[in-house]
PDB file of C-alpha atoms in Angstrom:
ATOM      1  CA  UNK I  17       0.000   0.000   0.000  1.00 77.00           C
ATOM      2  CA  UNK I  18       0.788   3.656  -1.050  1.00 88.00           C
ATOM      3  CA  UNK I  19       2.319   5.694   2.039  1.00 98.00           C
ATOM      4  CA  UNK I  20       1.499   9.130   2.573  1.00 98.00           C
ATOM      5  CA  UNK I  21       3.518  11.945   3.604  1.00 98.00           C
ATOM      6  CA  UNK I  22       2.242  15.558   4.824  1.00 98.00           C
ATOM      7  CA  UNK I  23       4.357  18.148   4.474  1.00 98.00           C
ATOM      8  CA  UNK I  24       4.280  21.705   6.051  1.00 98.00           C
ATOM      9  CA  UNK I  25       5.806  24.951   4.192  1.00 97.00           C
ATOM     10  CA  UNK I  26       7.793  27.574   5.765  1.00 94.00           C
ATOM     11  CA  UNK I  27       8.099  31.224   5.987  1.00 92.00           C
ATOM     12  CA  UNK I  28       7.785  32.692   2.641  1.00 89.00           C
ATOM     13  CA  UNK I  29       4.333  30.440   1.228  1.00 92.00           C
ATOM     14  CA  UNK I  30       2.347  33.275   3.869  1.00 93.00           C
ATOM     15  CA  UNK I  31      -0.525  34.837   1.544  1.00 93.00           C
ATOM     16  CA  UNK I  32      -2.661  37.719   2.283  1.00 95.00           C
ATOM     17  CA  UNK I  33      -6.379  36.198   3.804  1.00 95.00           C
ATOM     18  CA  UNK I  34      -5.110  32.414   4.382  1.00 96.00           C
ATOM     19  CA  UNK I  35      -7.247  30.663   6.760  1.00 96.00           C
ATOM     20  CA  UNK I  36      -9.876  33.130   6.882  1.00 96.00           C
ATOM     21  CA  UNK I  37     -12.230  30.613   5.095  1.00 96.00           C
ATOM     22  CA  UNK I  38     -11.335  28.552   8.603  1.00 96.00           C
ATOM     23  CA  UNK I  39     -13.327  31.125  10.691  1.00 95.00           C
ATOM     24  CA  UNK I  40     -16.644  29.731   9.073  1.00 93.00           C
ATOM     25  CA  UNK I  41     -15.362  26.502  11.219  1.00 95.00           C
ATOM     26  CA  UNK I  42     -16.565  26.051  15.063  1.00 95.00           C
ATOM     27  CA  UNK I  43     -13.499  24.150  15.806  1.00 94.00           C
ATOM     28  CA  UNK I  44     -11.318  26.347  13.632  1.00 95.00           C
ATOM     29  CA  UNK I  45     -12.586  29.584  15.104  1.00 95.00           C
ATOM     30  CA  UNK I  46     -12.165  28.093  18.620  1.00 96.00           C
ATOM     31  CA  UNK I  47      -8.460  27.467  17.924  1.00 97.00           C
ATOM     32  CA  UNK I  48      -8.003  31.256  16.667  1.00 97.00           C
ATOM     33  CA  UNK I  49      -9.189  32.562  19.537  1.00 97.00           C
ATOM     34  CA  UNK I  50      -6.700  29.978  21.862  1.00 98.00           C
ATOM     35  CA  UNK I  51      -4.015  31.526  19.633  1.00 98.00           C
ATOM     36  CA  UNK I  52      -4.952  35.033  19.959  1.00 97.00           C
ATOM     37  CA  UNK I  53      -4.878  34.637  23.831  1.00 98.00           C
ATOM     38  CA  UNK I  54      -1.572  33.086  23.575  1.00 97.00           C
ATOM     39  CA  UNK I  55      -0.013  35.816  21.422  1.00 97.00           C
ATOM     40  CA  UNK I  56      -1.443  38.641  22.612  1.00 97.00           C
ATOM     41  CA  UNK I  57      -2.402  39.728  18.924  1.00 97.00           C
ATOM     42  CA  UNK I  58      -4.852  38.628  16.290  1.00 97.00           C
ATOM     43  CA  UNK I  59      -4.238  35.908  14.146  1.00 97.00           C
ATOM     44  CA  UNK I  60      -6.778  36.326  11.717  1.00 96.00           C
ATOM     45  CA  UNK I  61      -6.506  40.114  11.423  1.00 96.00           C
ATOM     46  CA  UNK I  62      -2.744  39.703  10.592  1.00 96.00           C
ATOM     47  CA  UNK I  63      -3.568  37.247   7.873  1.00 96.00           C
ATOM     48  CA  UNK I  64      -5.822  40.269   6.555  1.00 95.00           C
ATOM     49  CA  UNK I  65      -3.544  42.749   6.984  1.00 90.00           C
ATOM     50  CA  UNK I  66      -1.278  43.979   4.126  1.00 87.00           C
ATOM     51  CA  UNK I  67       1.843  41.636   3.072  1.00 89.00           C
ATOM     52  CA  UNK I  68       4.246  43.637   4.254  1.00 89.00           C
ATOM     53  CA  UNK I  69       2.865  43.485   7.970  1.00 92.00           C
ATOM     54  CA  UNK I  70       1.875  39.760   7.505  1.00 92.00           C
ATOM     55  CA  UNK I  71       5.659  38.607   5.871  1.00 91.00           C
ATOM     56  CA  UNK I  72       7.174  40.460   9.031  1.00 92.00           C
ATOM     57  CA  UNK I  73       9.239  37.301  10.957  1.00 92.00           C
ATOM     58  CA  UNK I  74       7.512  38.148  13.929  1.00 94.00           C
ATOM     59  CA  UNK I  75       3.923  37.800  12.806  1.00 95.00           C
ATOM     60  CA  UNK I  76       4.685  35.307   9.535  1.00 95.00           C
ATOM     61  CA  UNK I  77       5.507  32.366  12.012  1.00 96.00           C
ATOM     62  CA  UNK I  78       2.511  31.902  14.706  1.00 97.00           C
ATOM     63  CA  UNK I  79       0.151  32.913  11.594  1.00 97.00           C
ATOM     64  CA  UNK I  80       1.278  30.220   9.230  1.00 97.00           C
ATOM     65  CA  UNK I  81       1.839  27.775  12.457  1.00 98.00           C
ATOM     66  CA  UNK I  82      -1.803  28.692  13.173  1.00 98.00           C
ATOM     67  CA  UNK I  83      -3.168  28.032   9.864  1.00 98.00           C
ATOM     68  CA  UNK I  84      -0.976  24.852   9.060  1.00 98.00           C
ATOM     69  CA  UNK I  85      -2.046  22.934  12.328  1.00 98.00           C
ATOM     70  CA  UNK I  86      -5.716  23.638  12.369  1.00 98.00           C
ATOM     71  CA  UNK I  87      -5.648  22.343   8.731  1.00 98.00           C
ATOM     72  CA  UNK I  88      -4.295  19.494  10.032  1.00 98.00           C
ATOM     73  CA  UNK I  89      -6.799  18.331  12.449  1.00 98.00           C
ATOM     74  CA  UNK I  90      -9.388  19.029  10.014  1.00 97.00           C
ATOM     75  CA  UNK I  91      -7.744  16.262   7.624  1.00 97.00           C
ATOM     76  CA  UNK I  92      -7.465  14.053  10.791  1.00 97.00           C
ATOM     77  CA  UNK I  93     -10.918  15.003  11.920  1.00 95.00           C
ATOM     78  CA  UNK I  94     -11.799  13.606   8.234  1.00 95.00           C
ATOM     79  CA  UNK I  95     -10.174  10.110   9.009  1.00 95.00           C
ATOM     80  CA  UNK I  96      -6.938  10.903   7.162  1.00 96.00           C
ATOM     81  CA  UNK I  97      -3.369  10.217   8.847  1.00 97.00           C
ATOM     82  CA  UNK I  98      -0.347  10.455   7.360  1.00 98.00           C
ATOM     83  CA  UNK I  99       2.751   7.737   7.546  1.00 98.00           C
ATOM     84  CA  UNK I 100       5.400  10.434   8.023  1.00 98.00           C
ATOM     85  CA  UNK I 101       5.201  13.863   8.644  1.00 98.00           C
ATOM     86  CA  UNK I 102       8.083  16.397   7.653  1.00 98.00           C
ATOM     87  CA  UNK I 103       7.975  20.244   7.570  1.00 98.00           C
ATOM     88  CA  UNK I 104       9.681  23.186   5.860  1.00 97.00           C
ATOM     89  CA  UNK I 105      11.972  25.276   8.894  1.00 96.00           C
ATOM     90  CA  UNK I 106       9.233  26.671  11.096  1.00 96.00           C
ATOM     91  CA  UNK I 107       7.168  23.948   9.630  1.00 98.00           C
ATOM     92  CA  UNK I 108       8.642  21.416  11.294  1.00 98.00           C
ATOM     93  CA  UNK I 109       6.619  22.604  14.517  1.00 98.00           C
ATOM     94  CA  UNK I 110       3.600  21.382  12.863  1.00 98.00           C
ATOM     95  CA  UNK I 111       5.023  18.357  11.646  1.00 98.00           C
ATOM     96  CA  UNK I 112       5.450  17.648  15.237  1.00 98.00           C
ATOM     97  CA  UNK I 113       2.336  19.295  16.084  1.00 98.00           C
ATOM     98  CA  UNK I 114       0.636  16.702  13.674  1.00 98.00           C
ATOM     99  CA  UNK I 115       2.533  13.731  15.012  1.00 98.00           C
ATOM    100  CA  UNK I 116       1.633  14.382  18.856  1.00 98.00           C
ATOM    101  CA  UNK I 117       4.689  15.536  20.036  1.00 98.00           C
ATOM    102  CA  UNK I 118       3.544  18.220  21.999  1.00 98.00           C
ATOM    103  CA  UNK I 119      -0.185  20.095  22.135  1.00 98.00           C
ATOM    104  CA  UNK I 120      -0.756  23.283  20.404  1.00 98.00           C
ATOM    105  CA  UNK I 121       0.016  25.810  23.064  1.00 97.00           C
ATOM    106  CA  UNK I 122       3.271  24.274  23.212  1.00 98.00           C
ATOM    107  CA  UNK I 123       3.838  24.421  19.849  1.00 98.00           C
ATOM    108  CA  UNK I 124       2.216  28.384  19.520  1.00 98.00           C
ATOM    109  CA  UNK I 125       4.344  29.452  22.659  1.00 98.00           C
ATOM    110  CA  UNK I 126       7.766  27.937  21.143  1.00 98.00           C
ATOM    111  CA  UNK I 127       6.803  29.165  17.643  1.00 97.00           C
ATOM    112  CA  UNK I 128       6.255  33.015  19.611  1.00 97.00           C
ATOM    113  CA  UNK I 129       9.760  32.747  21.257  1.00 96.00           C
ATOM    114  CA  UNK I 130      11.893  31.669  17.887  1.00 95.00           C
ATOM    115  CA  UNK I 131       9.796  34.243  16.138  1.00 94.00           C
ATOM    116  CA  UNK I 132      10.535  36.819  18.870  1.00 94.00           C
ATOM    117  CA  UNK I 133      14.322  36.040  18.275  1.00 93.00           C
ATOM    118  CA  UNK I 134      14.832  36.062  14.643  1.00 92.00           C
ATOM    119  CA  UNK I 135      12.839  38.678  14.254  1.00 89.00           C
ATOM    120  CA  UNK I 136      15.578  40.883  16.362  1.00 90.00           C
ATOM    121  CA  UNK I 137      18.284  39.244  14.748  1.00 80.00           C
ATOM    122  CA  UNK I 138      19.276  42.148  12.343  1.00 71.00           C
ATOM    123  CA  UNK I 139      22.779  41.335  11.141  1.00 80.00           C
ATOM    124  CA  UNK I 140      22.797  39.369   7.887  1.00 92.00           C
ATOM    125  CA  UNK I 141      21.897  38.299   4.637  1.00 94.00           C
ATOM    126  CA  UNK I 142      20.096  35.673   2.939  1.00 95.00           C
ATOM    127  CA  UNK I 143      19.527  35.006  -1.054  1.00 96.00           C
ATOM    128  CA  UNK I 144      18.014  32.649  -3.016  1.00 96.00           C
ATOM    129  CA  UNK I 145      20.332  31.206  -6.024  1.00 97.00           C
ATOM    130  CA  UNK I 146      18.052  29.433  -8.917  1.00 96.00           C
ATOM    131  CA  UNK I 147      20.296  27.215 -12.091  1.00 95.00           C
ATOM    132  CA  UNK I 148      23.644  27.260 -10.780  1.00 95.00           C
ATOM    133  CA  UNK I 149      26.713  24.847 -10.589  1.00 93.00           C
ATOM    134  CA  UNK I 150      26.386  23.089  -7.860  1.00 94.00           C
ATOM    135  CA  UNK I 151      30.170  22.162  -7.691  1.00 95.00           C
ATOM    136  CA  UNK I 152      31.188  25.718  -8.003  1.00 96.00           C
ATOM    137  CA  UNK I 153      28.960  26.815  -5.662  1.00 97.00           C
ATOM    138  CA  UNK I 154      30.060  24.385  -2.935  1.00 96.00           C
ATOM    139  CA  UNK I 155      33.827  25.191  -3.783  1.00 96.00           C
ATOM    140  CA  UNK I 156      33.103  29.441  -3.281  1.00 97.00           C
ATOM    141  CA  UNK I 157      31.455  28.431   0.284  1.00 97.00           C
ATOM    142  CA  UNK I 158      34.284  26.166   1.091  1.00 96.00           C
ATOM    143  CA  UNK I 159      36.477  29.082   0.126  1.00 96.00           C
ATOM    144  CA  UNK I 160      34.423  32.138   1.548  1.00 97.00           C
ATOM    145  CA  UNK I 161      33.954  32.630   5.905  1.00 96.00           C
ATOM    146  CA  UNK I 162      30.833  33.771   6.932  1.00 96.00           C
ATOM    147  CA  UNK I 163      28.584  32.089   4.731  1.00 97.00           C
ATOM    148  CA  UNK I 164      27.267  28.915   4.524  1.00 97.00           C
ATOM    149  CA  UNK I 165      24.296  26.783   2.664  1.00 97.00           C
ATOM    150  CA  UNK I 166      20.686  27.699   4.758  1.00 97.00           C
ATOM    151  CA  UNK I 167      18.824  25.660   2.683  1.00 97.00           C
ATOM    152  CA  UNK I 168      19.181  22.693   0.417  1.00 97.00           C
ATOM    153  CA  UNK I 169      15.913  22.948  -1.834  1.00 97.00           C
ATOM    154  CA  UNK I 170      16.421  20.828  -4.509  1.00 96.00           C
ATOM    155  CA  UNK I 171      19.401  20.382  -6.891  1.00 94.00           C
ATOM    156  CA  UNK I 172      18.491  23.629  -8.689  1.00 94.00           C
ATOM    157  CA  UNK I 173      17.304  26.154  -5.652  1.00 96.00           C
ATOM    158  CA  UNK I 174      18.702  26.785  -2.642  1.00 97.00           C
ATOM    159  CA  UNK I 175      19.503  29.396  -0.410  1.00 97.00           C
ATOM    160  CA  UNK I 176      22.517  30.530   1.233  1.00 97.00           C
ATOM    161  CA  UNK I 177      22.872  32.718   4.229  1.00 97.00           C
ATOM    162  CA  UNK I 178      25.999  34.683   6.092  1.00 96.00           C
ATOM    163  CA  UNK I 179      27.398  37.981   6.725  1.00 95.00           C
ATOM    164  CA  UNK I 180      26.526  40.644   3.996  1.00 95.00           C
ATOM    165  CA  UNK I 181      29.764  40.880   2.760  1.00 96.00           C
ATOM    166  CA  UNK I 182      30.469  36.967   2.574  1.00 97.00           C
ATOM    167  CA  UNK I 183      27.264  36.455   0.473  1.00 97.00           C
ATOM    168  CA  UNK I 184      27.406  39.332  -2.010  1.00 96.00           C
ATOM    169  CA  UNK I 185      31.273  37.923  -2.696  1.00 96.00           C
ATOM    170  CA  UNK I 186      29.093  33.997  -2.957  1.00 97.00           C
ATOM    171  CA  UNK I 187      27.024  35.702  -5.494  1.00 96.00           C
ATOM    172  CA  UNK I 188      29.948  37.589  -7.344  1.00 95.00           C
ATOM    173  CA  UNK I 189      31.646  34.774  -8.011  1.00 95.00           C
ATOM    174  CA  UNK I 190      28.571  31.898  -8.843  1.00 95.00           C
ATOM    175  CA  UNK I 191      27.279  31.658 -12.325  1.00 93.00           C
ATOM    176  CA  UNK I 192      23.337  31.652 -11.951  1.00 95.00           C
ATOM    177  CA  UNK I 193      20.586  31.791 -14.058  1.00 96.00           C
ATOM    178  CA  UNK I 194      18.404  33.857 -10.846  1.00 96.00           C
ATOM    179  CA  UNK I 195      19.901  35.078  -7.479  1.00 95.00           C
ATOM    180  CA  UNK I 196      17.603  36.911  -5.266  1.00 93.00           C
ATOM    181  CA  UNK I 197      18.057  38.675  -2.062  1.00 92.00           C
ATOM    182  CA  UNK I 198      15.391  37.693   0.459  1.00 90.00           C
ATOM    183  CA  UNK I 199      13.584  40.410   2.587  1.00 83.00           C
ATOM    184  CA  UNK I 200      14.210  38.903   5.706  1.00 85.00           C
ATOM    185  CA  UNK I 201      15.615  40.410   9.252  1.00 81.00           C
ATOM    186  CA  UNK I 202      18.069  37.952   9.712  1.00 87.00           C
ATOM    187  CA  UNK I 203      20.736  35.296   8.622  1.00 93.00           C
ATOM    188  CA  UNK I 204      18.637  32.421   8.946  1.00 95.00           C
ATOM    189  CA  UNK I 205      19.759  28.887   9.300  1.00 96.00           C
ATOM    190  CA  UNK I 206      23.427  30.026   9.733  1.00 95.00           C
ATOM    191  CA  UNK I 207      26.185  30.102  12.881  1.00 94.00           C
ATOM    192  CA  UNK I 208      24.506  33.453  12.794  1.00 93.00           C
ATOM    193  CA  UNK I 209      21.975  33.217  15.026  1.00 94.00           C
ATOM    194  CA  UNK I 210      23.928  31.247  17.633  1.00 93.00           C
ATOM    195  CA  UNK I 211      23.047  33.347  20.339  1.00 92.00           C
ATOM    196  CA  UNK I 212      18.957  33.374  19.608  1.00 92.00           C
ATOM    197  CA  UNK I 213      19.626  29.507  19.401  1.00 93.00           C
ATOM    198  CA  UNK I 214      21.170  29.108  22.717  1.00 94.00           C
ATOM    199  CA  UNK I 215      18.482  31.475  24.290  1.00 94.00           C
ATOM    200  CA  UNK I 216      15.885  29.363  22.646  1.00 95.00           C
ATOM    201  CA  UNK I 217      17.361  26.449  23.783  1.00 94.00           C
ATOM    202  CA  UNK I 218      16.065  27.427  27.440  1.00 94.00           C
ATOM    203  CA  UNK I 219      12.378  27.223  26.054  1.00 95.00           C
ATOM    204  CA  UNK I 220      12.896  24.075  24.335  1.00 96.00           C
ATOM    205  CA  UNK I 221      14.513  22.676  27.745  1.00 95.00           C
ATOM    206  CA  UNK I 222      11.217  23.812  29.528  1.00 95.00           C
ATOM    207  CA  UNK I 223       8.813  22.062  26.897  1.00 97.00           C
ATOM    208  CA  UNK I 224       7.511  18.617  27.090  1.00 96.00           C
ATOM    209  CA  UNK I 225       8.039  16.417  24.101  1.00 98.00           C
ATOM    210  CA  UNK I 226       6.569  13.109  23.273  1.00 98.00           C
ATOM    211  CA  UNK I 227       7.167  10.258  21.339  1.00 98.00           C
ATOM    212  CA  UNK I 228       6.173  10.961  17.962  1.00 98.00           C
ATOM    213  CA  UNK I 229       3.084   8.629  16.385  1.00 98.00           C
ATOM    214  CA  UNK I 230       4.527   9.777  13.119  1.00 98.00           C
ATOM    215  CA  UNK I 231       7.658   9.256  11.919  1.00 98.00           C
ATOM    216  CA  UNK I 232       9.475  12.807  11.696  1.00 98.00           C
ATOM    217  CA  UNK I 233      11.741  13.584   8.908  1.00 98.00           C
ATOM    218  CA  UNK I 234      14.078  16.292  10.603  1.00 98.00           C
ATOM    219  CA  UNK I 235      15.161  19.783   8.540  1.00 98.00           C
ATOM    220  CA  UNK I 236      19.282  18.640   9.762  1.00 97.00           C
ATOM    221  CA  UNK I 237      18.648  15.302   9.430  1.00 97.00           C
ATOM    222  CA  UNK I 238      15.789  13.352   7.076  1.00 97.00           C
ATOM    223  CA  UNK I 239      15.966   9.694   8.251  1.00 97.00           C
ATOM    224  CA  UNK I 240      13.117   9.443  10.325  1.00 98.00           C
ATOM    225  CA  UNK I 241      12.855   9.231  14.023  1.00 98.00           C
ATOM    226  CA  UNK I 242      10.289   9.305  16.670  1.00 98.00           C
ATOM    227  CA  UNK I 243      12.153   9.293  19.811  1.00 98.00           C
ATOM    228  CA  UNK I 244      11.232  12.178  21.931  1.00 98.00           C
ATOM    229  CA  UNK I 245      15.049  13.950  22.879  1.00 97.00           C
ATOM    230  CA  UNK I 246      16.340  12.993  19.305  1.00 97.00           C
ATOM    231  CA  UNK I 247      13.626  15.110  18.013  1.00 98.00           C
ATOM    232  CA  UNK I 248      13.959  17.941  20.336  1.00 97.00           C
ATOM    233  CA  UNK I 249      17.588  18.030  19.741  1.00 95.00           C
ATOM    234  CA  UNK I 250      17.497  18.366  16.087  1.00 96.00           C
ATOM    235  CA  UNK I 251      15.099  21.402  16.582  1.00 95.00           C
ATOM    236  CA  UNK I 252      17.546  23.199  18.626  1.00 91.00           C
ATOM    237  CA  UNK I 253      20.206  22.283  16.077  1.00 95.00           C
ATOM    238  CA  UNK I 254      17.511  23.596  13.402  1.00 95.00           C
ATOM    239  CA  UNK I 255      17.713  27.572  13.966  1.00 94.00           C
ATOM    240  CA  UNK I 256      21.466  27.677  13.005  1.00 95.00           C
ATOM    241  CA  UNK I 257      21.751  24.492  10.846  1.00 96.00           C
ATOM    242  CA  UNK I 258      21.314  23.504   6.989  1.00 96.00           C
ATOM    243  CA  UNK I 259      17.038  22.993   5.846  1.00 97.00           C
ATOM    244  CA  UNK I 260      18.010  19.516   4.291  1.00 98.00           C
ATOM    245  CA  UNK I 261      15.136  19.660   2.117  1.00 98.00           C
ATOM    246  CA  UNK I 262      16.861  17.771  -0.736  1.00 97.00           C
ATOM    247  CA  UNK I 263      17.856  14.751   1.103  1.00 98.00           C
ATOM    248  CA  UNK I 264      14.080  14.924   3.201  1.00 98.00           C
ATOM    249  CA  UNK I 265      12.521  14.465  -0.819  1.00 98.00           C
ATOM    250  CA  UNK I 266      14.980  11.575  -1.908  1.00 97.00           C
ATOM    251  CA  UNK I 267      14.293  10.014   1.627  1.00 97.00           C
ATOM    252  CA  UNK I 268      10.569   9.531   0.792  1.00 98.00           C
ATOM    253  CA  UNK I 269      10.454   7.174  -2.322  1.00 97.00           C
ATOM    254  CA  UNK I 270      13.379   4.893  -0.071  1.00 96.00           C
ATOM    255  CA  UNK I 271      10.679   5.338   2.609  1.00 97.00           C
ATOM    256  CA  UNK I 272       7.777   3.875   0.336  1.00 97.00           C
ATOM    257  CA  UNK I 273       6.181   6.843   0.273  1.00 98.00           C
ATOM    258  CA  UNK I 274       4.344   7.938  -3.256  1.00 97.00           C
ATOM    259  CA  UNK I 275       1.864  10.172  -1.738  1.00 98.00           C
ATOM    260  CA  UNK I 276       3.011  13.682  -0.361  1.00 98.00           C
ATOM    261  CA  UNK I 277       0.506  16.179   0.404  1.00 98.00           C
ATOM    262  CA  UNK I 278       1.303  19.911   1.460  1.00 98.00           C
ATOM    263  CA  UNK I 279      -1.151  21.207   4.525  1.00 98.00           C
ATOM    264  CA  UNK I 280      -0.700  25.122   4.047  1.00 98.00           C
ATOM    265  CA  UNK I 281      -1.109  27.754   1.861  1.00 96.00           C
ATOM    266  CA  UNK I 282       0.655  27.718  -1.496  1.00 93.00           C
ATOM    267  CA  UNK I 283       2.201  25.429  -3.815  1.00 96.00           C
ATOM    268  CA  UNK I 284       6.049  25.802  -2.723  1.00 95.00           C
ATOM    269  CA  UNK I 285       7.238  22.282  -1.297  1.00 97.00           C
ATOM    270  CA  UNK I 286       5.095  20.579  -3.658  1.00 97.00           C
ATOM    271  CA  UNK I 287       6.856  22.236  -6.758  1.00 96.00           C
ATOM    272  CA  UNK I 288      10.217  21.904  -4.845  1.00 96.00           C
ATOM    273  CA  UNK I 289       9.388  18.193  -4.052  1.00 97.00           C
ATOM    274  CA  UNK I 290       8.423  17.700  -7.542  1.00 96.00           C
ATOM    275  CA  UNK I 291      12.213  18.449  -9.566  1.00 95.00           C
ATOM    276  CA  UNK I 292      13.720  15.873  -7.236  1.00 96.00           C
ATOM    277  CA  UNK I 293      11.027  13.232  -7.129  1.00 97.00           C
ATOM    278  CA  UNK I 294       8.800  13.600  -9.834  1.00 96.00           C
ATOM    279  CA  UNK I 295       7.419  10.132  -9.610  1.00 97.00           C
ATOM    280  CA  UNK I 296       5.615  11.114  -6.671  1.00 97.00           C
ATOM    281  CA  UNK I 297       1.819  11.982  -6.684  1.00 97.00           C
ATOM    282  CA  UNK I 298       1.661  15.284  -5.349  1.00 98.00           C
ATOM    283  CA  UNK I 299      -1.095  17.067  -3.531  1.00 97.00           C
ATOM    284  CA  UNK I 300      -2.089  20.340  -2.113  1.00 97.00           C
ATOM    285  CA  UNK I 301      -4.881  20.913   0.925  1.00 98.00           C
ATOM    286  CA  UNK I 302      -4.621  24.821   1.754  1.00 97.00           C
ATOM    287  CA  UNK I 303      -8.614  25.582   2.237  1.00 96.00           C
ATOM    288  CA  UNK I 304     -11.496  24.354   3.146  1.00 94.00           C
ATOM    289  CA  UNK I 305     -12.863  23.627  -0.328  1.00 94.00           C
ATOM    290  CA  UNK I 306      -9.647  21.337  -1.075  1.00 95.00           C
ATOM    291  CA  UNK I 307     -10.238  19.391   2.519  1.00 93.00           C
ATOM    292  CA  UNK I 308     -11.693  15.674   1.433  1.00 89.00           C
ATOM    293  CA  UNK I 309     -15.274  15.379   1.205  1.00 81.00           C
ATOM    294  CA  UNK I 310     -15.304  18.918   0.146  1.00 72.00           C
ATOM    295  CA  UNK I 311     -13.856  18.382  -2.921  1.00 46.00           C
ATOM    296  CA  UNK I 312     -14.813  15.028  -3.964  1.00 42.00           C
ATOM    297  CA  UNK I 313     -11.985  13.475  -3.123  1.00 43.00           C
ATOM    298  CA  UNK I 314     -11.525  10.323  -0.446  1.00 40.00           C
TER     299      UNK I 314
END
């Protein structure tokens, strides 16, 4: 039999007025309010607010964390369950979410604190390279301090991150067919943001983790695991170490896996997922109307 993968996207799928067909949901509408309380802010009138206010770090996370879990237990609420779970940087929190690692608030509350952080983390640079050398792009990071590989997308995207300097010489010096700077506050998945991981560490220390029901397929490392600590420690090692997205897609068909479906708004892992493993049937479920038994589908 087929097995099934969900998959949660990270910062950057965030859409002005996702989820907001969720509010015509008891359950759903329940949840936003739990968040709200938790936050201190609205959810739902971030989600409507413009994109610049919605793609800020510090709002972007809980909203899409929000969105992406409650989706979740409306596919479970449905009778689906995935085999593995796996998520996109911040998504990873509702992989977890989904696989009953910890309860929401846990998740919402740990989600607030990293966003909190990286948010305030103001030194750095990240940029997206698209058709490159691969080889010559791994030799000018070997060769260049300050900047390293953020995430691993798929053999033709990923993104690098590092001191300004270091990744505008990256950039220089790499043959591409797109590069693009990324409007974010920080140096993301880099040595960077050390110091917000080790002060993060303290919440992680204070939250309770589970053993997963799912399988988890890490961001730093994609063979899957379910033992409580090993997951917790990869998500501390997460904030300052490589998205492994690559290696998560090639892990799936060795898995058994031919069925991934992305639970959040857009189309971005499922097009990423697609240039490495394009035998796989792919799936999106970021509304209401593409939930099963909405749609027609079973």
């Amino acid at each position: 039999m087929t097995k099934t993968a969900w998959v949660f996207p990270g910062q950057g799928s965030q859409a002005v007025g996702m989820g907001m067909d969720l509010l015509e949901l008891p359950e759903a509408k329940a949840r936003f309010q739990q968040a709200d309380e938790i936050l201190g802010w609205s959810v739902a009138e971030i989600c409507q607010s413009d994109a610049d206010k919605l793609s800020r770090t510090l709002y972007t996370q809980p909203s899409l964390y929000v969105v992406e879990s409650i989706l979740a237990d409306l596919l479970k609420a449905r009778g689906q369950q995935p085999d593995f779970v796996a998520g996109h940087s911040l998504g990873e929190y509702v992989a977890l979410y989904t696989a009953d690692v910890f309860d929401f608030e846990t998740g919402l509350r740990l989600i607030k604190q990293r966003a909190e952080l990286m948010d305030s983390a103001s030194d750095g640079l990240m940029a997206a390279l698209l058709g490159f050398d691969r080889d010559q792009l791994e030799q000018q990071l070997q060769q260049t301090p300050d900047v390293v590989l953020a995430n691993d997308n798929n053999a033709g995207q990923v993104v690098i991150s590092g001191k300004p300097t270091a990744v505008e010489t990256v950039l220089g010096n790499v043959k591409a067919k797109r590069a693009v700077k990324l409007n974010v506050s920080g140096a993301f998945h880099s040595p960077l943001m050390a110091a917000a991981a080790t002060e993060f560490q303290k919440a992680l220390d204070g939250a309770t983790f589970n053993l997963a029901q799912i399988p988890v397929l890490s961001n730093v490392d994609p063979i899957p695991a379910t033992d409580a600590a090993t997951l917790k420690d990869r998500l501390n090692r997460q904030m300052t170490g490589t998205v492994r997205w690559r290696e998560i897609s090639l892990r799936m068909p060795a898995e058994g896996i031919g069925r991934v479906v992305e639970v959040g708004p857009g189309k971005v892992l499922t097009g990423i997922i697609k240039r490495t493993c394009p035998e796989l049937v792919l799936e999106n479920v970021g509304s209401v109307a593409e939930l099963p038994g909405n749609s027609g589908d079973e």
